[in-house]
């Protein structure tokens, strides 16, 4: 099943946006929650501080839940009075007995009612911010005072210097240690804070979902814009066929990142069109070349069979047919060699001594050169290549045959082989009429002739150089031409050489 790049991009956008939006929303929610709780805790801290200040006015025995100390006796007066049986510090007054008032006893301390009334939060009941409640416990666990305290409130345990903040149900509470071993609990309902935070969380979720939706929609539009040129490229490529090879991608309409791809595809389409053109031209040329000898054979046969002929006339007709058949055989052999070269040449790759292969091919052509009155010289240095000896021999034969065929009377041909660095170089030099520069780019094309009339007269088919080029390229080499009219021609063939084997002097024989 084909995977979609657009879907994967959208999934990546979704993951990134979800992470970013979720992280930001979580951070913002935690900051807002901390700020709201800090506001509530600040109220509780202020209330606890007010209660702690009020408790510092209480006598220590009241905070500890003990009997008040007896007043000092009057000088010369009656003995100390003791409290009645069952007396406790929660009586209306805990100061000295009125019977002991006087200058000798000092001023009368505040009454218990006054101190208890001061042990409260600022403001009248019901007007406290956030409906605060509190409770104060003595050191013995008894409740000193409680205002609006929930009925299920347990006795807190306060640790001096370590305020304890917590949620109990929906209430936020603070427990601190007061003077004299007392414990102070201050709390307030936090439903409004929780509801506000819940509403804020929903707003964050809605905003995040909207941002995610907008981001995904934008990603979808951007991905469509990105892949639109690819769709145009696909459409152009789909129109390429054997009947329409001229379509090209307009590189001016694609994005910068796709210009290179468009150029590569246009170049590939150009090569494909050129290959089809060459194939069509090759088929037409091959048909034309084969039609001529076939027409000769047919016309000779029809003419000979039209009436009785003498033995000499029959022999002459047969010789003409034989020459036409030889020409067709040469042409078929050339086409077969080209097809093999197009398929990668011979699959056999073995060490080949190029100088020996060249010498053998030159010797086969020497009688032809001597018959044309040409001087053929050689200069071979030992060079080994990896390749097909038969194919390389055909390259040498074609080049030397061309040099013989298109040379001037009494001219010369020189064939050389040498090593140049990591390459083996074959050179074929002639003293012919030369080739004009405008034909240099076409002489290696199939069935191309510089002078078509003369080529037909000399029996050339226009495949020799094309075959040589195909075989050389199949060996990973190159073939080139240097020629000027009236100065002859020089063909250079370069193919990769095998690793050199040093001779007695430390160098490969023949190395430059």
Phi, psi and omega in degrees: 000131183288137178269148183260124176293321181298317179296319179294323176296317179295320177297320178295316175302316182297316180296315181295312181296319179298317178296315181293309182295317179297317178296317179295316180296318179297318179295316180295318179297317180295323179292316179295318179298317179296322179293317179294318178294324177296325177294316178295316181296327178295320176297316180294321179297316180297318179295317180296322179294320178296317179294320179296322178295320178294324181291336180291346177275346182284144174296148181301323183293329178292320180290330180272351181073038182246172175292148175287150178291147180292149179290155178292142182287152174289150178294124180070007182271189180289165180294166181301146173267140175252153178295150180296159178302136179085006181289139179226160184292352181271019176291165183305322181232143177241007178282182180300152178300141181303334180290349182254011179289151178156168181299328182289343180261356181082182182289155180283129180292164179300150179285162180294323179299320180294317180292321180292325178291330177285342179277076182204169179274153180298146178093157179288156179303141180089346180254005182290146182295125177071018179053059180293148171227159181207166174209143179235127181246138175289173179296331180276004178096353178285150180279120177280314177200144177216134180232119178057027182287131178303144186294336183265021183284122178282164177289120184282159175244110183262138177251123182304132177080003182226083177298142181245122179247140181197166172257133172236104189067235178260011183257142174260126186231153178229130178241123177229160177270127179263183179291150177070026178078012179283162176236133182245128175240125177235135180212170176202149177295142182241022179298321181294321177297314181297319180292321177296318180293323178295316178297320179296320178297320178293322177296319177298316180297318179295317178296318178298319179295321178295317178298318179297318180295317179296318179298317180292322177296317177296320178297322178296316180295318180295318179296323176297318180294323181293317186271357178297315176298325178295321176297321178295320177297318178298318180296318179295317180296326180291338179276350179287127178208177180297335181266345181220095181249008185264352181293139179223156178277132179280101183294341181287344183259359181256162179291163185301322182293341182256000180298318179299316178297318179298319178296319179296316180294320177297320177295320178296319178296322178297316178296322178296316179296318179296322179295319177296320179296317178296321180296316179295317179294321179297316180298316180296316181294318180298318178297319180295316181294322179285332183293326182296306179295327177295321178294324178296312181299315182295315182294320178296318180294315180295319180294318182293322183276356182291335178201173179293136181239160175281162178303322180295321180293322176297317180297319179297319179296320179294320177298320179296316177297323180296317179298321178293321179293321178297319178297317177296320180297318177298319180294319179294319177299320178296317178296321178296319178297320178295319179296321177294319179295320178296331178277005179107008179073192180292139178287347182276125176232114183219161178299128182233128175278101188298325181295326179286317178299318180295318179299317179297316181294322179295319180297326177293330181269350185300316178302323179295319179293318180294324178294332179270003179074031182252149178263124183247116180241157182223158175209100187248132170247141184298124176217136179247137177230163173262118182180201182251115183299322180295315180296317179295322176297325179291324177301311180299316181298317180296317181294317180292321178297318177298319179297324178288317187291324186250025177270166177269157180301135179076012181280189183223161178224134178235130179241128180226151176226133179205166175260135176231094184067239180263019183233149170262132186243123174252127182238130176236114184243134179231168180248035182285196183284346181084170182236128177301150186297328182292346179262354185299322183285352186242351187295338180267005176280153183288132178068017178273136178230135175292316178233095188297322181296315181292326181295320178293324181293326181269359175090008180286147180252352181082016180250348187300307181291326178296319177295316180300316180297317180296318181292318180297315180294328176294336176269008180077021183247188180225156176228135183224168185226137170233120184200145173222144180303131179083357182239010178080186183224150177229122176255130178245128175243126179237125176228151179300134179269152175290158178306135184289143174252113185302143177272195182299329181270011180088359179234153178291137178303132178086357180289141181279000000 
